[in-house]
Amino acid sequence: MSIRHSLLALLQDRPRYGYQLRTEFQNRTGSSWPLNIGQVYTTLDRLERDGLVQKDGADGEGHIIYRITPAGLDQVRDWFQAPVGRANPPRNELAIKLALALTLPAVDVGGLIQAQRAVSIRALQEYTKSRRDAAANPRPADLAKLLVLDSLIFQTEAEVRWLDLCEARLMQLAGPA
Amino acid sequence: MSIRHSLLALLQDRPRYGYQLRTEFQNRTGSSWPLNIGQVYTTLDRLERDGLVQKDGADGEGHIIYRITPAGLDQVRDWFQAPVGRANPPRNELAIKLALALTLPAVDVGGLIQAQRAVSIRALQEYTKSRRDAAANPRPADLAKLLVLDSLIFQTEAEVRWLDLCEARLMQLAGPA
DNA sequence: ACAGCCATGTAACTTGTTACATGATTTT
DNA sequence: AAAATCATGTAACAAGTTACATGGCTGT
Protein backbone atom coordinates (compact mmCIF):
# COMPACT_ATOMS: atom_id res chain seq x y z
CA MET A 1 0.00 0.00 0.00
CA SER A 2 2.99 2.32 0.30
CA ILE A 3 3.23 3.18 -3.35
CA ARG A 4 -0.45 3.90 -3.81
CA HIS A 5 -0.41 6.27 -0.90
CA SER A 6 2.87 7.86 -1.88
CA LEU A 7 1.59 8.70 -5.33
CA LEU A 8 -1.61 10.05 -3.86
CA ALA A 9 0.39 12.20 -1.46
CA LEU A 10 2.43 13.67 -4.29
CA LEU A 11 -0.73 14.35 -6.29
CA GLN A 12 -2.30 16.00 -3.29
CA ASP A 13 0.44 18.59 -3.51
CA ARG A 14 -0.35 19.32 -7.12
CA PRO A 15 -1.28 17.53 -10.37
CA ARG A 16 1.57 15.62 -11.90
CA TYR A 17 2.34 13.12 -14.65
CA GLY A 18 3.65 9.59 -14.34
CA TYR A 19 7.31 9.96 -15.03
CA GLN A 20 7.45 13.00 -12.81
CA LEU A 21 5.88 11.09 -9.93
CA ARG A 22 8.67 8.59 -10.04
CA THR A 23 11.47 11.14 -9.94
CA GLU A 24 9.74 13.11 -7.19
CA PHE A 25 9.31 9.99 -5.12
CA GLN A 26 12.94 9.08 -5.49
CA ASN A 27 14.13 12.61 -4.82
CA ARG A 28 12.34 12.57 -1.52
CA THR A 29 13.19 9.08 -0.32
CA GLY A 30 16.74 8.87 -1.64
CA SER A 31 18.05 6.17 -3.87
CA SER A 32 16.99 3.40 -1.52
CA TRP A 33 13.71 1.92 -2.68
CA PRO A 34 13.90 2.60 -6.39
CA LEU A 35 10.51 2.78 -8.05
CA ASN A 36 9.97 0.94 -11.31
CA ILE A 37 8.40 3.26 -13.85
CA GLY A 38 6.03 0.59 -15.09
CA GLN A 39 4.57 0.34 -11.64
CA VAL A 40 3.77 4.02 -11.57
CA TYR A 41 1.51 3.63 -14.56
CA THR A 42 -0.20 0.48 -13.35
CA THR A 43 -0.75 2.09 -9.98
CA LEU A 44 -2.17 5.22 -11.61
CA ASP A 45 -4.57 3.03 -13.60
CA ARG A 46 -5.75 1.37 -10.40
CA LEU A 47 -6.08 4.67 -8.59
CA GLU A 48 -8.20 5.96 -11.47
CA ARG A 49 -10.28 2.78 -11.45
CA ASP A 50 -10.92 3.37 -7.74
CA GLY A 51 -11.91 6.99 -8.29
CA LEU A 52 -9.02 8.45 -6.29
CA VAL A 53 -7.40 10.28 -9.20
CA GLN A 54 -8.51 11.38 -12.67
CA LYS A 55 -6.85 12.36 -15.90
CA ASP A 56 -6.68 16.06 -16.31
CA GLY A 57 -5.92 16.80 -19.96
CA ALA A 58 -2.45 17.85 -20.96
CA ASP A 59 -0.16 20.54 -19.62
CA GLY A 60 0.85 22.07 -22.94
CA GLU A 61 3.83 19.76 -23.27
CA GLY A 62 1.96 16.58 -24.08
CA HIS A 63 2.24 15.10 -20.62
CA ILE A 64 -0.66 13.13 -19.24
CA ILE A 65 -1.52 14.88 -16.04
CA TYR A 66 -3.31 13.23 -13.15
CA ARG A 67 -5.28 15.15 -10.56
CA ILE A 68 -6.41 13.89 -7.17
CA THR A 69 -10.15 13.64 -6.45
CA PRO A 70 -11.95 14.46 -3.19
CA ALA A 71 -12.09 10.74 -2.38
CA GLY A 72 -8.35 10.62 -2.95
CA LEU A 73 -7.80 13.57 -0.64
CA ASP A 74 -9.70 11.71 2.07
CA GLN A 75 -7.44 8.70 1.68
CA VAL A 76 -4.28 10.78 1.89
CA ARG A 77 -5.51 12.50 5.00
CA ASP A 78 -6.34 9.14 6.56
CA TRP A 79 -2.95 7.76 5.62
CA PHE A 80 -1.01 10.61 7.18
CA GLN A 81 -3.26 10.65 10.19
CA ALA A 82 -3.13 6.94 11.01
CA PRO A 83 0.09 5.71 12.62
CA VAL A 84 1.80 2.78 10.96
CA GLY A 85 0.16 -0.19 12.64
CA ARG A 86 2.04 -2.57 14.88
CA ALA A 87 -0.95 -4.93 14.75
CA ASN A 88 0.57 -7.28 12.18
CA PRO A 89 4.09 -5.97 11.68
CA PRO A 90 5.57 -6.94 8.32
CA ARG A 91 7.29 -10.29 8.44
CA ASN A 92 10.95 -10.00 9.22
CA GLU A 93 12.62 -12.51 6.97
CA LEU A 94 15.83 -12.57 8.97
CA ALA A 95 14.06 -13.27 12.24
CA ILE A 96 11.98 -16.01 10.66
CA LYS A 97 15.02 -17.58 9.09
CA LEU A 98 16.95 -17.62 12.33
CA ALA A 99 14.02 -18.90 14.34
CA LEU A 100 13.61 -21.80 11.94
CA ALA A 101 17.33 -22.44 11.80
CA LEU A 102 17.45 -22.67 15.57
CA THR A 103 14.64 -25.19 15.81
CA LEU A 104 15.67 -27.38 12.90
CA PRO A 105 18.71 -29.61 12.77
CA ALA A 106 20.95 -29.65 9.71
CA VAL A 107 21.36 -25.87 9.65
CA ASP A 108 24.62 -24.15 10.57
CA VAL A 109 23.21 -21.35 12.70
CA GLY A 110 26.58 -19.95 13.68
CA GLY A 111 27.67 -19.60 10.09
CA LEU A 112 24.36 -18.06 9.17
CA ILE A 113 24.73 -15.43 11.88
CA GLN A 114 28.28 -14.56 10.91
CA ALA A 115 27.48 -14.30 7.20
CA GLN A 116 24.53 -12.10 7.95
CA ARG A 117 26.49 -9.85 10.25
CA ALA A 118 29.16 -9.33 7.61
CA VAL A 119 26.49 -8.23 5.13
CA SER A 120 24.75 -5.97 7.61
CA ILE A 121 27.95 -4.29 8.72
CA ARG A 122 28.95 -3.60 5.16
CA ALA A 123 25.52 -2.10 4.48
CA LEU A 124 25.90 0.00 7.60
CA GLN A 125 29.19 1.40 6.34
CA GLU A 126 27.65 2.24 2.99
CA TYR A 127 24.70 3.99 4.58
CA THR A 128 27.06 5.96 6.78
CA LYS A 129 29.13 6.98 3.81
CA SER A 130 26.05 8.05 1.83
CA ARG A 131 24.92 10.01 4.81
CA ARG A 132 28.23 11.85 5.08
CA ASP A 133 28.07 12.69 1.37
CA ALA A 134 24.52 13.97 1.63
CA ALA A 135 24.92 15.90 4.88
CA ALA A 136 25.30 19.61 5.64
CA ASN A 137 22.46 20.63 3.38
CA PRO A 138 19.59 22.49 4.96
CA ARG A 139 17.07 22.17 2.11
CA PRO A 140 13.98 20.27 3.24
CA ALA A 141 14.16 17.69 0.43
CA ASP A 142 17.68 16.79 1.55
CA LEU A 143 16.61 16.72 5.16
CA ALA A 144 14.14 14.01 4.18
CA LYS A 145 16.86 12.02 2.43
CA LEU A 146 19.07 12.31 5.48
CA LEU A 147 16.33 11.07 7.73
CA VAL A 148 15.66 8.11 5.49
CA LEU A 149 19.33 7.23 5.70
CA ASP A 150 19.19 7.65 9.46
CA SER A 151 16.28 5.24 9.53
CA LEU A 152 18.21 2.64 7.55
CA ILE A 153 21.22 3.13 9.81
CA PHE A 154 19.20 2.71 12.98
CA GLN A 155 17.44 -0.37 11.67
CA THR A 156 20.67 -1.95 10.56
CA GLU A 157 22.42 -1.17 13.83
CA ALA A 158 19.55 -2.84 15.66
CA GLU A 159 19.93 -5.82 13.39
CA VAL A 160 23.63 -6.17 14.14
CA ARG A 161 23.06 -5.91 17.85
CA TRP A 162 20.35 -8.52 17.59
CA LEU A 163 22.68 -10.86 15.75
CA ASP A 164 25.22 -10.41 18.53
CA LEU A 165 22.56 -11.32 21.05
CA CYS A 166 21.56 -14.39 19.07
CA GLU A 167 25.13 -15.56 18.96
CA ALA A 168 25.61 -15.03 22.67
CA ARG A 169 22.47 -17.01 23.45
CA LEU A 170 23.59 -19.74 21.16
CA MET A 171 26.95 -20.04 22.92
CA GLN A 172 25.21 -19.96 26.27
CA LEU A 173 23.12 -22.90 25.13
CA ALA A 174 26.04 -24.86 23.72
CA GLY A 175 28.40 -24.11 26.59
CA PRO A 176 26.77 -25.79 29.61
CA ALA A 177 26.00 -28.91 27.54
CA MET B 1 9.09 -15.35 -0.37
CA SER B 2 9.30 -15.95 3.37
CA ILE B 3 6.37 -18.30 3.58
CA ARG B 4 7.42 -20.46 0.67
CA HIS B 5 10.83 -20.91 2.16
CA SER B 6 9.55 -21.43 5.67
CA LEU B 7 7.27 -24.24 4.59
CA LEU B 8 10.09 -25.78 2.62
CA ALA B 9 12.35 -25.57 5.65
CA LEU B 10 9.80 -27.34 7.81
CA LEU B 11 9.33 -30.02 5.17
CA GLN B 12 13.07 -30.46 4.93
CA ASP B 13 12.99 -31.59 8.55
CA ARG B 14 10.37 -34.23 7.79
CA PRO B 15 7.18 -34.73 5.77
CA ARG B 16 4.20 -32.91 7.16
CA TYR B 17 0.62 -31.97 6.31
CA GLY B 18 -0.86 -28.52 5.80
CA TYR B 19 -2.51 -27.80 9.08
CA GLN B 20 0.54 -29.07 10.91
CA LEU B 21 2.82 -26.75 8.95
CA ARG B 22 0.88 -23.78 10.14
CA THR B 23 1.04 -24.67 13.81
CA GLU B 24 4.72 -25.55 13.58
CA PHE B 25 5.48 -22.24 11.93
CA GLN B 26 3.64 -20.33 14.60
CA ASN B 27 5.17 -22.36 17.41
CA ARG B 28 8.60 -21.39 16.20
CA THR B 29 8.03 -17.73 15.41
CA GLY B 30 5.65 -16.87 18.22
CA SER B 31 2.26 -15.31 17.80
CA SER B 32 3.61 -12.40 15.82
CA TRP B 33 3.11 -13.01 12.12
CA PRO B 34 0.09 -15.28 12.21
CA LEU B 35 -0.18 -17.50 9.17
CA ASN B 36 -3.52 -17.81 7.45
CA ILE B 37 -4.36 -21.46 6.93
CA GLY B 38 -5.69 -20.86 3.43
CA GLN B 39 -2.32 -19.56 2.43
CA VAL B 40 -0.62 -22.74 3.52
CA TYR B 41 -2.65 -24.72 1.05
CA THR B 42 -2.23 -22.30 -1.83
CA THR B 43 1.48 -22.15 -1.16
CA LEU B 44 1.71 -25.94 -1.06
CA ASP B 45 -0.08 -26.08 -4.42
CA ARG B 46 2.42 -23.68 -5.88
CA LEU B 47 5.38 -25.51 -4.40
CA GLU B 48 4.05 -28.72 -5.93
CA ARG B 49 3.53 -26.97 -9.27
CA ASP B 50 7.18 -25.88 -9.13
CA GLY B 51 8.39 -29.38 -8.31
CA LEU B 52 9.74 -28.49 -4.87
CA VAL B 53 7.40 -30.74 -2.91
CA GLN B 54 5.19 -33.69 -3.72
CA LYS B 55 2.20 -35.41 -2.17
CA ASP B 56 3.19 -38.48 -0.28
CA GLY B 57 0.10 -40.57 0.32
CA ALA B 58 -1.52 -40.56 3.72
CA ASP B 59 -0.09 -41.16 7.18
CA GLY B 60 -2.71 -43.60 8.45
CA GLU B 61 -4.85 -40.83 9.85
CA GLY B 62 -6.15 -39.41 6.61
CA HIS B 63 -3.78 -36.45 6.53
CA ILE B 64 -2.40 -35.32 3.21
CA ILE B 65 1.33 -35.47 3.66
CA TYR B 66 3.79 -33.44 1.62
CA ARG B 67 7.40 -34.45 1.12
CA ILE B 68 10.22 -32.22 -0.09
CA THR B 69 11.94 -33.07 -3.38
CA PRO B 70 15.67 -32.83 -4.20
CA ALA B 71 15.00 -29.55 -6.00
CA GLY B 72 13.26 -28.33 -2.89
CA LEU B 73 16.22 -29.33 -0.73
CA ASP B 74 18.46 -27.26 -2.97
CA GLN B 75 16.26 -24.22 -2.50
CA VAL B 76 16.21 -24.58 1.27
CA ARG B 77 19.97 -24.89 1.35
CA ASP B 78 20.32 -21.77 -0.78
CA TRP B 79 17.89 -19.87 1.39
CA PHE B 80 19.70 -20.64 4.62
CA GLN B 81 23.06 -20.08 3.01
CA ALA B 82 22.32 -16.69 1.43
CA PRO B 83 22.21 -13.74 3.82
CA VAL B 84 19.11 -11.58 3.70
CA GLY B 85 19.99 -9.05 1.04
CA ARG B 86 20.41 -5.37 1.76
CA ALA B 87 20.41 -4.68 -1.97
CA ASN B 88 16.78 -3.54 -2.10
CA PRO B 89 15.70 -3.46 1.53
CA PRO B 90 11.93 -3.78 1.95
CA ARG B 91 10.20 -0.43 1.85
CA ASN B 92 9.80 1.12 5.26
CA GLU B 93 6.36 2.63 5.24
CA LEU B 94 7.03 4.85 8.22
CA ALA B 95 10.20 6.31 6.71
CA ILE B 96 8.46 6.94 3.41
CA LYS B 97 5.52 8.57 5.10
CA LEU B 98 7.69 10.90 7.13
CA ALA B 99 9.92 11.75 4.19
CA LEU B 100 6.87 12.74 2.16
CA ALA B 101 5.29 14.59 5.06
CA LEU B 102 8.45 16.64 5.48
CA THR B 103 8.61 17.68 1.84
CA LEU B 104 4.94 18.39 1.35
CA PRO B 105 3.01 21.25 2.89
CA ALA B 106 -0.36 20.65 4.50
CA VAL B 107 0.85 17.78 6.66
CA ASP B 108 1.24 18.10 10.43
CA VAL B 109 4.61 16.38 10.80
CA GLY B 110 4.88 17.03 14.51
CA GLY B 111 1.56 15.42 15.22
CA LEU B 112 2.40 12.50 13.00
CA ILE B 113 5.62 11.90 14.89
CA GLN B 114 3.97 12.07 18.27
CA ALA B 115 1.11 9.78 17.30
CA GLN B 116 3.55 7.28 15.89
CA ARG B 117 5.75 7.36 18.94
CA ALA B 118 2.81 6.68 21.20
CA VAL B 119 1.92 3.61 19.15
CA SER B 120 5.49 2.38 19.00
CA ILE B 121 6.05 2.79 22.72
CA ARG B 122 2.90 0.90 23.53
CA ALA B 123 3.98 -1.91 21.20
CA LEU B 124 7.34 -1.92 22.90
CA GLN B 125 5.72 -2.39 26.28
CA GLU B 126 3.63 -5.26 24.97
CA TYR B 127 6.61 -6.99 23.45
CA THR B 128 8.52 -6.57 26.69
CA LYS B 129 5.65 -8.03 28.65
CA SER B 130 5.34 -11.00 26.28
CA ARG B 131 9.04 -11.51 26.60
CA ARG B 132 8.87 -11.60 30.37
CA ASP B 133 6.03 -14.12 30.22
CA ALA B 134 7.89 -16.35 27.81
CA ALA B 135 11.30 -16.13 29.48
CA ALA B 136 13.21 -18.55 31.69
CA ASN B 137 12.55 -21.52 29.47
CA PRO B 138 15.59 -23.27 28.06
CA ARG B 139 13.83 -25.39 25.39
CA PRO B 140 15.09 -24.52 21.91
CA ALA B 141 11.62 -23.77 20.50
CA ASP B 142 11.11 -21.20 23.22
CA LEU B 143 14.57 -19.80 22.67
CA ALA B 144 13.48 -19.09 19.10
CA LYS B 145 10.33 -17.34 20.30
CA LEU B 146 12.37 -15.24 22.69
CA LEU B 147 14.75 -14.21 19.97
CA VAL B 148 11.90 -13.21 17.69
CA LEU B 149 10.56 -11.04 20.48
CA ASP B 150 14.02 -9.58 20.99
CA SER B 151 14.12 -8.75 17.31
CA LEU B 152 10.79 -6.93 17.50
CA ILE B 153 11.96 -5.09 20.59
CA PHE B 154 15.23 -3.98 19.01
CA GLN B 155 13.48 -2.85 15.84
CA THR B 156 10.88 -0.92 17.74
CA GLU B 157 13.45 0.71 20.00
CA ALA B 158 15.33 1.82 16.92
CA GLU B 159 12.12 3.23 15.55
CA VAL B 160 11.44 5.26 18.67
CA ARG B 161 14.94 6.65 18.73
CA TRP B 162 14.61 7.54 15.06
CA LEU B 163 11.36 9.38 15.76
CA ASP B 164 13.13 11.34 18.49
CA LEU B 165 15.83 12.27 16.04
CA CYS B 166 13.27 13.36 13.46
CA GLU B 167 11.58 15.57 15.97
CA ALA B 168 14.85 17.13 17.05
CA ARG B 169 15.80 17.89 13.46
CA LEU B 170 12.39 19.38 12.86
CA MET B 171 12.73 21.73 15.82
CA GLN B 172 16.22 22.62 14.75
CA LEU B 173 14.80 23.59 11.38
CA ALA B 174 11.90 25.56 12.81
CA GLY B 175 13.91 27.26 15.54
CA PRO B 176 16.43 29.41 13.65
CA ALA B 177 13.73 30.56 11.20
C1' DA C 1 24.93 7.75 -36.32
C1' DC C 2 24.50 6.33 -31.70
C1' DA C 3 23.66 6.36 -26.81
C1' DG C 4 20.89 7.76 -23.40
C1' DC C 5 17.22 9.92 -21.25
C1' DC C 6 12.20 11.33 -21.33
C1' DA C 7 7.67 9.46 -21.53
C1' DT C 8 3.70 6.17 -21.76
C1' DG C 9 2.04 2.11 -21.63
C1' DT C 10 0.75 -3.41 -21.76
C1' DA C 11 1.03 -8.37 -20.62
C1' DA C 12 2.19 -11.73 -17.79
C1' DC C 13 3.36 -13.00 -13.56
C1' DT C 14 4.41 -13.54 -8.30
C1' DT C 15 3.43 -13.60 -3.51
C1' DG C 16 0.32 -12.77 -0.26
C1' DT C 17 -4.49 -12.28 1.64
C1' DT C 18 -9.35 -12.86 2.54
C1' DA C 19 -13.81 -14.92 2.42
C1' DC C 20 -16.23 -18.77 1.91
C1' DA C 21 -17.60 -23.84 1.91
C1' DT C 22 -17.30 -28.31 3.78
C1' DG C 23 -17.03 -31.92 7.03
C1' DA C 24 -14.93 -34.68 11.04
C1' DT C 25 -13.65 -34.80 15.69
C1' DT C 26 -13.27 -33.10 20.33
C1' DT C 27 -14.54 -30.49 24.26
C1' DT C 28 -17.79 -28.22 27.23
C1' DA D 1 -26.68 -29.88 21.99
C1' DA D 2 -23.47 -26.37 21.03
C1' DA D 3 -18.97 -24.57 20.46
C1' DA D 4 -14.39 -25.07 19.34
C1' DT D 5 -10.77 -27.07 17.02
C1' DC D 6 -8.90 -30.00 13.32
C1' DA D 7 -8.44 -30.36 8.47
C1' DT D 8 -8.67 -29.38 3.41
C1' DG D 9 -9.60 -26.76 0.03
C1' DT D 10 -11.45 -22.94 -3.78
C1' DA D 11 -12.38 -18.41 -5.78
C1' DA D 12 -11.40 -13.98 -6.17
C1' DC D 13 -8.51 -10.42 -5.55
C1' DA D 14 -4.64 -6.85 -4.26
C1' DA D 15 -0.15 -5.10 -4.63
C1' DG D 16 4.00 -5.33 -6.46
C1' DT D 17 7.43 -6.60 -10.13
C1' DT D 18 9.51 -7.45 -14.52
C1' DA D 19 10.01 -7.62 -19.40
C1' DC D 20 8.82 -5.76 -23.39
C1' DA D 21 7.23 -2.30 -27.05
C1' DT D 22 7.02 2.22 -28.69
C1' DG D 23 8.44 6.80 -29.89
C1' DG D 24 10.48 11.60 -29.27
C1' DC D 25 14.15 14.32 -27.99
C1' DT D 26 19.07 15.52 -26.66
C1' DG D 27 23.86 15.37 -26.53
C1' DT D 28 28.19 13.57 -28.34
CSV table of N, CA, C and O in Angstrom, one decimal, chain B residues 76-120:
chain,number,residue,atom,x,y,z
B,76,VAL,N,16.1,-24.8,-0.2
B,76,VAL,CA,16.2,-24.6,1.3
B,76,VAL,C,17.7,-24.3,1.6
B,76,VAL,O,18.0,-23.3,2.4
B,77,ARG,N,18.6,-25.1,1.1
B,77,ARG,CA,20.0,-24.9,1.4
B,77,ARG,C,20.4,-23.5,0.9
B,77,ARG,O,21.0,-22.7,1.7
B,78,ASP,N,20.0,-23.1,-0.3
B,78,ASP,CA,20.3,-21.8,-0.8
B,78,ASP,C,19.7,-20.7,0.1
B,78,ASP,O,20.4,-19.7,0.4
B,79,TRP,N,18.5,-20.9,0.6
B,79,TRP,CA,17.9,-19.9,1.4
B,79,TRP,C,18.6,-19.7,2.7
B,79,TRP,O,18.9,-18.5,3.1
B,80,PHE,N,19.0,-20.8,3.4
B,80,PHE,CA,19.7,-20.6,4.6
B,80,PHE,C,21.1,-20.1,4.4
B,80,PHE,O,21.7,-19.5,5.3
B,81,GLN,N,21.7,-20.5,3.3
B,81,GLN,CA,23.1,-20.1,3.0
B,81,GLN,C,23.2,-18.6,2.7
B,81,GLN,O,24.1,-17.9,3.1
B,82,ALA,N,22.2,-18.1,1.9
B,82,ALA,CA,22.3,-16.7,1.4
B,82,ALA,C,21.8,-15.7,2.5
B,82,ALA,O,20.7,-15.9,3.0
B,83,PRO,N,22.7,-14.7,2.9
B,83,PRO,CA,22.2,-13.7,3.8
B,83,PRO,C,21.0,-13.0,3.2
B,83,PRO,O,20.9,-12.9,2.0
B,84,VAL,N,20.2,-12.4,4.1
B,84,VAL,CA,19.1,-11.6,3.7
B,84,VAL,C,19.7,-10.3,3.1
B,84,VAL,O,20.5,-9.6,3.7
B,85,GLY,N,19.3,-10.1,1.8
B,85,GLY,CA,20.0,-9.0,1.0
B,85,GLY,C,19.6,-7.6,1.5
B,85,GLY,O,18.5,-7.4,1.8
B,86,ARG,N,20.6,-6.8,1.5
B,86,ARG,CA,20.4,-5.4,1.8
B,86,ARG,C,20.4,-4.6,0.4
B,86,ARG,O,20.4,-3.4,0.4
B,87,ALA,N,20.4,-5.3,-0.7
B,87,ALA,CA,20.4,-4.7,-2.0
B,87,ALA,C,19.2,-3.8,-2.1
B,87,ALA,O,19.3,-2.6,-2.3
B,88,ASN,N,18.0,-4.4,-2.1
B,88,ASN,CA,16.8,-3.5,-2.1
B,88,ASN,C,16.0,-3.9,-0.8
B,88,ASN,O,15.2,-4.8,-0.8
B,89,PRO,N,16.4,-3.2,0.3
B,89,PRO,CA,15.7,-3.5,1.5
B,89,PRO,C,14.2,-3.2,1.4
B,89,PRO,O,13.8,-2.3,0.6
B,90,PRO,N,13.4,-4.0,2.1
B,90,PRO,CA,11.9,-3.8,2.0
B,90,PRO,C,11.6,-2.4,2.3
B,90,PRO,O,12.1,-1.8,3.2
B,91,ARG,N,10.6,-1.8,1.6
B,91,ARG,CA,10.2,-0.4,1.8
B,91,ARG,C,9.7,-0.2,3.3
B,91,ARG,O,8.9,-1.0,3.8
B,92,ASN,N,10.2,0.8,3.9
B,92,ASN,CA,9.8,1.1,5.3
B,92,ASN,C,8.7,2.2,5.2
B,92,ASN,O,9.0,3.3,4.9
B,93,GLU,N,7.5,1.7,5.4
B,93,GLU,CA,6.4,2.6,5.2
B,93,GLU,C,6.5,3.9,6.1
B,93,GLU,O,6.2,5.0,5.7
B,94,LEU,N,6.9,3.7,7.3
B,94,LEU,CA,7.0,4.8,8.2
B,94,LEU,C,8.0,5.9,7.7
B,94,LEU,O,7.8,7.1,7.7
B,95,ALA,N,9.2,5.4,7.2
B,95,ALA,CA,10.2,6.3,6.7
B,95,ALA,C,9.7,7.0,5.5
B,95,ALA,O,9.9,8.3,5.3
B,96,ILE,N,9.0,6.3,4.6
B,96,ILE,CA,8.5,6.9,3.4
B,96,ILE,C,7.4,8.0,3.8
B,96,ILE,O,7.5,9.1,3.3
B,97,LYS,N,6.6,7.6,4.7
B,97,LYS,CA,5.5,8.6,5.1
B,97,LYS,C,6.1,9.9,5.7
B,97,LYS,O,5.7,11.0,5.3
B,98,LEU,N,7.1,9.7,6.5
B,98,LEU,CA,7.7,10.9,7.1
B,98,LEU,C,8.5,11.7,6.1
B,98,LEU,O,8.4,13.0,6.1
B,99,ALA,N,9.2,11.0,5.2
B,99,ALA,CA,9.9,11.8,4.2
B,99,ALA,C,9.0,12.6,3.3
B,99,ALA,O,9.2,13.7,3.0
B,100,LEU,N,7.8,12.0,3.0
B,100,LEU,CA,6.9,12.7,2.2
B,100,LEU,C,6.2,13.9,3.0
B,100,LEU,O,6.1,15.0,2.5
B,101,ALA,N,5.9,13.6,4.2
B,101,ALA,CA,5.3,14.6,5.1
B,101,ALA,C,6.2,15.8,5.2
B,101,ALA,O,5.8,17.0,5.2
B,102,LEU,N,7.5,15.5,5.3
B,102,LEU,CA,8.4,16.6,5.5
B,102,LEU,C,8.6,17.5,4.2
B,102,LEU,O,8.8,18.7,4.3
B,103,THR,N,8.4,16.9,3.1
B,103,THR,CA,8.6,17.7,1.8
B,103,THR,C,7.3,18.2,1.2
B,103,THR,O,7.4,18.8,0.2
B,104,LEU,N,6.2,17.9,1.9
B,104,LEU,CA,4.9,18.4,1.4
B,104,LEU,C,4.3,19.3,2.4
B,104,LEU,O,4.4,19.1,3.6
B,105,PRO,N,3.7,20.4,1.9
B,105,PRO,CA,3.0,21.2,2.9
B,105,PRO,C,1.7,20.5,3.3
B,105,PRO,O,1.4,19.5,2.8
B,106,ALA,N,1.0,21.1,4.2
B,106,ALA,CA,-0.4,20.6,4.5
B,106,ALA,C,-0.3,19.3,5.2
B,106,ALA,O,-1.3,18.6,5.2
B,107,VAL,N,0.8,19.0,5.8
B,107,VAL,CA,0.9,17.8,6.7
B,107,VAL,C,1.4,18.2,8.0
B,107,VAL,O,2.5,18.8,8.1
B,108,ASP,N,0.8,17.8,9.1
B,108,ASP,CA,1.2,18.1,10.4
B,108,ASP,C,2.3,17.1,10.9
B,108,ASP,O,2.0,16.1,11.5
B,109,VAL,N,3.5,17.4,10.5
B,109,VAL,CA,4.6,16.4,10.8
B,109,VAL,C,4.8,16.1,12.3
B,109,VAL,O,4.9,15.0,12.7
B,110,GLY,N,4.7,17.2,13.1
B,110,GLY,CA,4.9,17.0,14.5
B,110,GLY,C,3.9,16.1,15.1
B,110,GLY,O,4.2,15.2,15.9
B,111,GLY,N,2.6,16.3,14.7
B,111,GLY,CA,1.6,15.4,15.2
B,111,GLY,C,1.7,14.0,14.8
B,111,GLY,O,1.6,13.0,15.6
B,112,LEU,N,2.1,13.8,13.5
B,112,LEU,CA,2.4,12.5,13.0
B,112,LEU,C,3.5,11.8,13.8
B,112,LEU,O,3.3,10.6,14.2
B,113,ILE,N,4.5,12.5,14.1
B,113,ILE,CA,5.6,11.9,14.9
B,113,ILE,C,5.1,11.5,16.3
B,113,ILE,O,5.4,10.4,16.7
B,114,GLN,N,4.4,12.4,16.9
B,114,GLN,CA,4.0,12.1,18.3
B,114,GLN,C,3.0,10.9,18.3
B,114,GLN,O,3.1,10.0,19.2
B,115,ALA,N,2.1,10.9,17.3
B,115,ALA,CA,1.1,9.8,17.3
B,115,ALA,C,1.8,8.5,17.1
B,115,ALA,O,1.5,7.4,17.7
B,116,GLN,N,2.8,8.5,16.2
B,116,GLN,CA,3.5,7.3,15.9
B,116,GLN,C,4.3,6.8,17.1
B,116,GLN,O,4.4,5.6,17.4
B,117,ARG,N,4.9,7.8,17.8
B,117,ARG,CA,5.8,7.4,18.9
B,117,ARG,C,4.9,6.7,20.0
B,117,ARG,O,5.3,5.7,20.6
B,118,ALA,N,3.7,7.3,20.2
B,118,ALA,CA,2.8,6.7,21.2
B,118,ALA,C,2.5,5.2,20.8
B,118,ALA,O,2.6,4.3,21.7
B,119,VAL,N,2.2,5.0,19.6
B,119,VAL,CA,1.9,3.6,19.2
B,119,VAL,C,3.1,2.7,19.3
B,119,VAL,O,3.0,1.6,19.8
B,120,SER,N,4.3,3.2,18.9
B,120,SER,CA,5.5,2.4,19.0
B,120,SER,C,5.8,2.1,20.4
B,120,SER,O,6.3,0.9,20.8
